[in-house]
Amino acid sequence: MKQNQCIAIDGPVASGKTTIGKELAKKIDYCFLDTGIMYRAVTYLALEKKINPNDTGLLIDSIKKLKFKFIPNSTNYQVNLDNKNITKHLKNPTIEKHVSVVATNSLIRSELVKIQREIAYSNHIIMVGRDIGTIVIPNAKNKFFLIASSIVRAQRRYAEFKKTGINLSFEIVKSEIENRDKIDTERKESPLKPAHDSILINTDKMNIDEVVEEMINNIEINK
Ligand code: DC
């Protein structure tokens, strides 16, 4: 299996990468991995074990306690910490608040990128994140970069939070998205940016099916 059989989808927070990536994976029978959950899992680990995010050595040692598992025949995944399933905690607002800062740490990034490349080498996979096309699998033949305005992204994220019973004002959701965009794009290590050969898709006025269709029209599949 070669990296060029993987599909990279990058883009800013709440640009639809996960929803669209999962739909596309189902349509073309690929596995799916949202690499954001890896950075979230490390953030959860730091908070849970009360490790200072600047204590990189201790955090990297602790990453070994995390297990990232695919659930066969689905686009779902499970993250375990010390054999406890922590998946449902990874999208909560406390993690959201701290994750961008953890993701600026270059040593943590290289540890996670190693795991991501191993997965990419052994699976037909759609991988979503911020640096997939630029750093993780630069040889991927198919690379997409999703964009959408911060208002549209905040509307989507606000609706998602509401559905899961999380009550945050629209203004707070929007300002946190903008704050994370700033950290993700301005960081020194693997900043969020399209690869030179990415196809840019602005999803502001498109629904999920339209974006998936646009991707399928541009994909070269060679299993
Ligand atoms: O996509 P997400 O919101 O779950 O990502 C959480 C954080 O992790 C986000 O602030 C950026 C970071 N991240 C990253 O730096 N590189 C990736 N490949 C994926 C996520």
Short mmCIF file of C-alpha atoms and ligand atoms in Angstrom, two decimals, residues 10-14 17-18 34-40 90-91 96 99-101 103-104 109 113 116 128-132 136 157 180 183-184 187 189-190, ligand 1:
data_model
loop_
_atom_site.label_atom_id
_atom_site.label_comp_id
_atom_site.label_asym_id
_atom_site.label_seq_id
_atom_site.Cartn_x
_atom_site.Cartn_y
_atom_site.Cartn_z
CA ASP A 10 -7.54 19.62 5.35
CA GLY A 11 -9.28 22.78 6.44
CA PRO A 12 -10.05 25.03 9.40
CA VAL A 13 -12.17 24.14 12.41
CA ALA A 14 -15.80 23.25 11.57
CA LYS A 17 -14.02 17.84 7.06
CA THR A 18 -15.30 15.06 9.31
CA ASP A 34 -9.95 12.24 11.83
CA THR A 35 -6.47 13.17 13.09
CA GLY A 36 -7.95 15.96 15.22
CA ILE A 37 -9.07 13.30 17.69
CA MET A 38 -5.42 12.38 18.27
CA TYR A 39 -4.56 15.93 19.35
CA ARG A 40 -7.75 15.95 21.42
CA LEU A 90 -13.02 14.22 23.11
CA LYS A 91 -15.43 16.75 21.62
CA GLU A 96 -11.77 22.42 22.51
CA VAL A 99 -6.34 21.54 22.09
CA SER A 100 -4.95 24.19 19.70
CA VAL A 101 -2.20 25.04 22.14
CA ALA A 103 -1.17 21.04 18.83
CA THR A 104 1.54 23.73 18.56
CA ARG A 109 3.18 16.56 16.53
CA VAL A 113 2.50 12.11 12.65
CA GLN A 116 -0.68 8.69 11.27
CA VAL A 128 -8.62 14.67 7.71
CA GLY A 129 -6.76 17.35 9.66
CA ARG A 130 -4.71 20.50 9.18
CA ASP A 131 -1.40 19.23 7.78
CA ILE A 132 -2.34 15.99 6.01
CA VAL A 136 1.60 13.75 6.88
CA ARG A 157 -20.77 24.19 15.32
CA ARG A 180 -8.38 28.54 17.05
CA ILE A 183 -3.43 29.64 16.49
CA ASP A 184 -3.67 26.92 13.78
CA ARG A 187 1.87 28.45 14.52
CA GLU A 189 5.10 24.01 13.25
CA SER A 190 2.96 22.62 10.38
O1 DC B 1 -10.22 19.17 13.69
P1 DC B 1 -10.29 19.34 15.20
O2 DC B 1 -11.07 20.55 15.63
O3 DC B 1 -10.75 18.12 15.91
O4 DC B 1 -8.76 19.59 15.64
C1 DC B 1 -8.40 19.82 16.98
C2 DC B 1 -7.11 20.62 17.02
O5 DC B 1 -6.04 19.80 16.62
C3 DC B 1 -7.09 21.86 16.16
O6 DC B 1 -6.92 23.02 16.95
C4 DC B 1 -5.90 21.73 15.27
C5 DC B 1 -5.22 20.48 15.70
N1 DC B 1 -4.91 19.59 14.59
C6 DC B 1 -3.68 19.75 14.00
O7 DC B 1 -2.94 20.64 14.37
N2 DC B 1 -3.31 18.90 13.01
C7 DC B 1 -4.13 17.93 12.59
N3 DC B 1 -3.71 17.10 11.63
C8 DC B 1 -5.42 17.79 13.17
C9 DC B 1 -5.78 18.64 14.16
#
